[in-house]
Amino acid sequence: MKKRILSMALCLAMIAGVCTACGPSESASSGSTASGTGQTSSGEEKDFEGTITINTQAGPGADAAWQAVADAYMEKHPDVEVVIDLKPTDSYAEWIQNMFGTENPTADIVNINLAGSSANDKSINYMEYADQISPYSGKKWTEQFNYEMQTRDLAKGEWNNLSLDSVQVMWFYNKDLFEKAGAEVPTTWDELVTTCEKLYEAGIQPLSVPGDFNSFWAMQMGWLAQVYADQTTRSMLEVYRAHEGDYNYDPDVDGTFKLDISDPFNDDPWKVNQNPVRAYKAIVDGDYDPASEGMKTVWTNFAKIFPKYAGGDAFFGTTDGVPLFYQSKAAMYIDTGSRLVSFKLDMDKLAAGEQIMAGNGEDEITGVKKFEMGTFNMPSMEGEGIEAPARTVEVATGFFGAVKKDKEHDAMVVDFLMYFSSAEGQGIYLNGGLEGGMALNGPSLVYDVEIPGEYADLFDGLTFIGNCQKGYGQMMARGAPGDVQNSLREWYDYSQKFLTGQISIDEWASMHKDNIMKYLDDSLAGSKISRSDLDNPQNEPTGK
């Protein structure tokens, strides 16, 4: 399997930075003065006037980071007021979906990835500004950062979220506890089971992760569900990739594409286009089976670990897995690369005799013990229906979307984002956040940004193993595609029943399929695809 050193990938991305902003973005913006936008092709600054409200998720250092960049921006634009009003993480999804349902929201910049279909047609399409010159670099906006890694729909000419960090989900382990139990770092799921058995026999809880609904939906258990569903669906790409004659078929890309499921980067979005209509049609036609033998293998393997080795009866009541890990009462934890930074900061606090706070920022974690922490990538599952080695969640992160209002206001918000995504603005943001205790997710995707060496060194040696979220291979991992809330909750319910032995794997699979088909119309609506669109998957969906 190909491996890519994160720091090397960042350097290569910097070198390739001039090759950005192509495709639909070229026609979406001419680069000349846009009516009402206040932006010009020369990057001339405009004296904006108004209020920009930032309602992203709260977290350690987040307030300090946003305030630092807001103050710097307001110094350049004294008639603009930037209001920082961050929202609690645990209720953010509900808040943002309700916010998009209000008639005149005050919010401007949000974490749009948790908005789901409620944000449809209500957020700024950054493609309209992609080719404009940023007054903060003298370059096209998309040349300030790694544009290639941004989540966007080139076929539709849509880009509604800005992500400036790279993130990878991985396993973290306590080297001291592993040594005590004689446990080894696993590379396969079966080896992980053996490792858990050794730790358990040594009186150590093997794994501490939350088992609540939020974890299954958006955090650790949800990540695992997607990672391992992806192992079972890699060959399905031949079904739902863009075929010749499809609305999003590019002969220069799709005409030369060859599927290679042994290559975790084979389906990168610049190597092949995927047709969502074909993906949904495959579900309706039964070609894409949510109750496949592969899915049964995945969940049978989950049941070997959960809940026994993750706290037993306490697993489903756990909302924060960090305390037990920090107290050396549990040997493993699953998190993003940001844990490398937060662990360093927390160990520094421990050495200084300071309090270490839980993720909610309110509760102190007591009894923390210093230990050496290691990492390992997702252990691959093996067995019936498993097609390729495991990948992980490996994406650009941040997902900063902007609520669409009038053109003049939108231009002001985008101007702020241009500053925020410049080397100067992002440097101020990151350094302000680090001083406030913010944990970086991974190397910045903004070109020429420097962070202190002691933090940059933490990411040395980490490798990319492929992203499971770049297509439709995990679209049915957590119930109906598109984060349909009712479907997610039903999935959580019958998955809990399976893991606690109340239903069989065949019953789980049957309930999973029924759940997806029950809410498929909601998924289609969220993707702006109608049942009639499925009859002609080669055409661009109309949603009617």
mmCIF file of N, CA and C in Angstrom, residues 172-227:
data_model
loop_
_atom_site.group_PDB
_atom_site.id
_atom_site.type_symbol
_atom_site.label_atom_id
_atom_site.label_comp_id
_atom_site.label_asym_id
_atom_site.label_seq_id
_atom_site.Cartn_x
_atom_site.Cartn_y
_atom_site.Cartn_z
ATOM 1 N N PHE A 172 -4.835 5.795 19.374
ATOM 2 C CA PHE A 172 -3.791 6.213 20.311
ATOM 3 C C PHE A 172 -3.693 5.153 21.414
ATOM 4 N N TYR A 173 -2.474 4.888 21.874
ATOM 5 C CA TYR A 173 -2.343 3.865 22.905
ATOM 6 C C TYR A 173 -1.291 4.255 23.938
ATOM 7 N N ASN A 174 -1.477 3.737 25.118
ATOM 8 C CA ASN A 174 -0.579 3.950 26.254
ATOM 9 C C ASN A 174 0.532 2.902 26.178
ATOM 10 N N LYS A 175 1.733 3.335 25.808
ATOM 11 C CA LYS A 175 2.844 2.396 25.637
ATOM 12 C C LYS A 175 3.192 1.675 26.936
ATOM 13 N N ASP A 176 3.035 2.367 28.047
ATOM 14 C CA ASP A 176 3.366 1.763 29.344
ATOM 15 C C ASP A 176 2.424 0.607 29.653
ATOM 16 N N LEU A 177 1.120 0.791 29.409
ATOM 17 C CA LEU A 177 0.149 -0.270 29.674
ATOM 18 C C LEU A 177 0.319 -1.434 28.707
ATOM 19 N N PHE A 178 0.649 -1.132 27.453
ATOM 20 C CA PHE A 178 0.899 -2.204 26.488
ATOM 21 C C PHE A 178 2.075 -3.071 26.946
ATOM 22 N N GLU A 179 3.123 -2.415 27.421
ATOM 23 C CA GLU A 179 4.301 -3.157 27.878
ATOM 24 C C GLU A 179 3.971 -4.004 29.097
ATOM 25 N N LYS A 180 3.198 -3.437 30.000
ATOM 26 C CA LYS A 180 2.810 -4.162 31.206
ATOM 27 C C LYS A 180 2.023 -5.429 30.871
ATOM 28 N N ALA A 181 1.143 -5.341 29.867
ATOM 29 C CA ALA A 181 0.293 -6.483 29.513
ATOM 30 C C ALA A 181 0.933 -7.395 28.473
ATOM 31 N N GLY A 182 2.071 -6.986 27.927
ATOM 32 C CA GLY A 182 2.679 -7.766 26.859
ATOM 33 C C GLY A 182 1.870 -7.717 25.578
ATOM 34 N N ALA A 183 1.166 -6.624 25.383
ATOM 35 C CA ALA A 183 0.310 -6.466 24.213
ATOM 36 C C ALA A 183 1.095 -5.845 23.065
ATOM 37 N N GLU A 184 0.714 -6.202 21.851
ATOM 38 C CA GLU A 184 1.387 -5.692 20.668
ATOM 39 C C GLU A 184 0.469 -4.773 19.877
ATOM 40 N N VAL A 185 1.077 -3.862 19.133
ATOM 41 C CA VAL A 185 0.311 -2.946 18.282
ATOM 42 C C VAL A 185 -0.290 -3.748 17.136
ATOM 43 N N PRO A 186 -1.599 -3.706 16.952
ATOM 44 C CA PRO A 186 -2.253 -4.532 15.922
ATOM 45 C C PRO A 186 -2.224 -3.886 14.541
ATOM 46 N N THR A 187 -2.239 -4.726 13.524
ATOM 47 C CA THR A 187 -2.376 -4.254 12.146
ATOM 48 C C THR A 187 -3.658 -4.786 11.509
ATOM 49 N N THR A 188 -4.255 -5.824 12.110
ATOM 50 C CA THR A 188 -5.526 -6.362 11.632
ATOM 51 C C THR A 188 -6.534 -6.347 12.773
ATOM 52 N N TRP A 189 -7.807 -6.494 12.436
ATOM 53 C CA TRP A 189 -8.843 -6.497 13.466
ATOM 54 C C TRP A 189 -8.696 -7.714 14.377
ATOM 55 N N ASP A 190 -8.362 -8.856 13.806
ATOM 56 C CA ASP A 190 -8.162 -10.046 14.639
ATOM 57 C C ASP A 190 -7.027 -9.821 15.635
ATOM 58 N N GLU A 191 -5.975 -9.154 15.191
ATOM 59 C CA GLU A 191 -4.873 -8.831 16.106
ATOM 60 C C GLU A 191 -5.338 -7.848 17.179
ATOM 61 N N LEU A 192 -6.237 -6.928 16.800
ATOM 62 C CA LEU A 192 -6.787 -5.993 17.786
ATOM 63 C C LEU A 192 -7.557 -6.742 18.861
ATOM 64 N N VAL A 193 -8.319 -7.745 18.457
ATOM 65 C CA VAL A 193 -9.056 -8.552 19.433
ATOM 66 C C VAL A 193 -8.084 -9.231 20.396
ATOM 67 N N THR A 194 -7.006 -9.782 19.870
ATOM 68 C CA THR A 194 -5.991 -10.431 20.709
ATOM 69 C C THR A 194 -5.347 -9.432 21.666
ATOM 70 N N THR A 195 -5.048 -8.245 21.166
ATOM 71 C CA THR A 195 -4.476 -7.191 22.014
ATOM 72 C C THR A 195 -5.433 -6.840 23.147
ATOM 73 N N CYS A 196 -6.715 -6.715 22.822
ATOM 74 C CA CYS A 196 -7.718 -6.408 23.847
ATOM 75 C C CYS A 196 -7.789 -7.515 24.896
ATOM 76 N N GLU A 197 -7.715 -8.751 24.452
ATOM 77 C CA GLU A 197 -7.774 -9.885 25.382
ATOM 78 C C GLU A 197 -6.609 -9.833 26.379
ATOM 79 N N LYS A 198 -5.398 -9.520 25.879
ATOM 80 C CA LYS A 198 -4.220 -9.460 26.747
ATOM 81 C C LYS A 198 -4.350 -8.333 27.765
ATOM 82 N N LEU A 199 -4.804 -7.196 27.322
ATOM 83 C CA LEU A 199 -4.990 -6.061 28.231
ATOM 84 C C LEU A 199 -6.049 -6.386 29.279
ATOM 85 N N TYR A 200 -7.136 -6.988 28.839
ATOM 86 C CA TYR A 200 -8.252 -7.323 29.734
ATOM 87 C C TYR A 200 -7.798 -8.307 30.805
ATOM 88 N N GLU A 201 -7.026 -9.312 30.370
ATOM 89 C CA GLU A 201 -6.523 -10.315 31.328
ATOM 90 C C GLU A 201 -5.561 -9.697 32.335
ATOM 91 N N ALA A 202 -4.920 -8.569 31.937
ATOM 92 C CA ALA A 202 -3.992 -7.888 32.845
ATOM 93 C C ALA A 202 -4.716 -6.890 33.751
ATOM 94 N N GLY A 203 -6.041 -6.881 33.685
ATOM 95 C CA GLY A 203 -6.820 -5.994 34.537
ATOM 96 C C GLY A 203 -6.918 -4.573 34.026
ATOM 97 N N ILE A 204 -6.677 -4.395 32.747
ATOM 98 C CA ILE A 204 -6.700 -3.071 32.128
ATOM 99 C C ILE A 204 -7.868 -2.993 31.145
ATOM 100 N N GLN A 205 -8.674 -1.951 31.235
ATOM 101 C CA GLN A 205 -9.718 -1.758 30.228
ATOM 102 C C GLN A 205 -9.041 -1.455 28.886
ATOM 103 N N PRO A 206 -9.279 -2.255 27.869
ATOM 104 C CA PRO A 206 -8.550 -2.060 26.613
ATOM 105 C C PRO A 206 -8.846 -0.735 25.912
ATOM 106 N N LEU A 207 -10.109 -0.346 25.861
ATOM 107 C CA LEU A 207 -10.499 0.781 25.016
ATOM 108 C C LEU A 207 -11.502 1.669 25.736
ATOM 109 N N SER A 208 -11.300 2.974 25.595
ATOM 110 C CA SER A 208 -12.247 3.935 26.174
ATOM 111 C C SER A 208 -12.726 4.867 25.076
ATOM 112 N N VAL A 209 -13.953 4.653 24.625
ATOM 113 C CA VAL A 209 -14.578 5.553 23.652
ATOM 114 C C VAL A 209 -16.036 5.749 24.059
ATOM 115 N N PRO A 210 -16.624 6.874 23.686
ATOM 116 C CA PRO A 210 -18.029 7.080 23.995
ATOM 117 C C PRO A 210 -18.920 6.100 23.232
ATOM 118 N N GLY A 211 -20.016 5.737 23.854
ATOM 119 C CA GLY A 211 -20.988 4.863 23.192
ATOM 120 C C GLY A 211 -22.349 5.509 23.083
ATOM 121 N N ASP A 212 -22.409 6.838 23.248
ATOM 122 C CA ASP A 212 -23.695 7.537 23.169
ATOM 123 C C ASP A 212 -24.054 7.821 21.709
ATOM 124 N N PHE A 213 -25.224 8.416 21.502
ATOM 125 C CA PHE A 213 -25.693 8.676 20.142
ATOM 126 C C PHE A 213 -24.745 9.582 19.380
ATOM 127 N N ASN A 214 -24.199 10.594 20.027
ATOM 128 C CA ASN A 214 -23.316 11.520 19.339
ATOM 129 C C ASN A 214 -22.075 10.806 18.804
ATOM 130 N N SER A 215 -21.562 9.846 19.560
ATOM 131 C CA SER A 215 -20.406 9.079 19.107
ATOM 132 C C SER A 215 -20.750 8.241 17.889
ATOM 133 N N PHE A 216 -21.923 7.607 17.901
ATOM 134 C CA PHE A 216 -22.330 6.789 16.765
ATOM 135 C C PHE A 216 -22.607 7.642 15.536
ATOM 136 N N TRP A 217 -23.111 8.826 15.747
ATOM 137 C CA TRP A 217 -23.418 9.679 14.603
ATOM 138 C C TRP A 217 -22.171 10.364 14.061
ATOM 139 N N ALA A 218 -21.506 11.163 14.905
ATOM 140 C CA ALA A 218 -20.511 12.102 14.395
ATOM 141 C C ALA A 218 -19.103 11.887 14.926
ATOM 142 N N MET A 219 -18.926 10.929 15.815
ATOM 143 C CA MET A 219 -17.593 10.783 16.423
ATOM 144 C C MET A 219 -17.068 9.355 16.260
ATOM 145 N N GLN A 220 -16.479 8.804 17.324
ATOM 146 C CA GLN A 220 -15.684 7.590 17.203
ATOM 147 C C GLN A 220 -16.423 6.410 16.562
ATOM 148 N N MET A 221 -17.582 6.059 17.065
ATOM 149 C CA MET A 221 -18.281 4.897 16.514
ATOM 150 C C MET A 221 -18.782 5.173 15.100
ATOM 151 N N GLY A 222 -19.127 6.407 14.830
ATOM 152 C CA GLY A 222 -19.515 6.777 13.474
ATOM 153 C C GLY A 222 -18.344 6.699 12.512
ATOM 154 N N TRP A 223 -17.158 7.107 12.991
ATOM 155 C CA TRP A 223 -15.954 6.990 12.159
ATOM 156 C C TRP A 223 -15.673 5.523 11.832
ATOM 157 N N LEU A 224 -15.728 4.678 12.855
ATOM 158 C CA LEU A 224 -15.449 3.265 12.632
ATOM 159 C C LEU A 224 -16.457 2.647 11.667
ATOM 160 N N ALA A 225 -17.716 3.001 11.814
ATOM 161 C CA ALA A 225 -18.748 2.460 10.932
ATOM 162 C C ALA A 225 -18.442 2.798 9.473
ATOM 163 N N GLN A 226 -17.992 4.020 9.223
ATOM 164 C CA GLN A 226 -17.681 4.439 7.857
ATOM 165 C C GLN A 226 -16.393 3.788 7.349
ATOM 166 N N VAL A 227 -15.381 3.745 8.192
ATOM 167 C CA VAL A 227 -14.092 3.169 7.788
ATOM 168 C C VAL A 227 -14.278 1.727 7.321
#
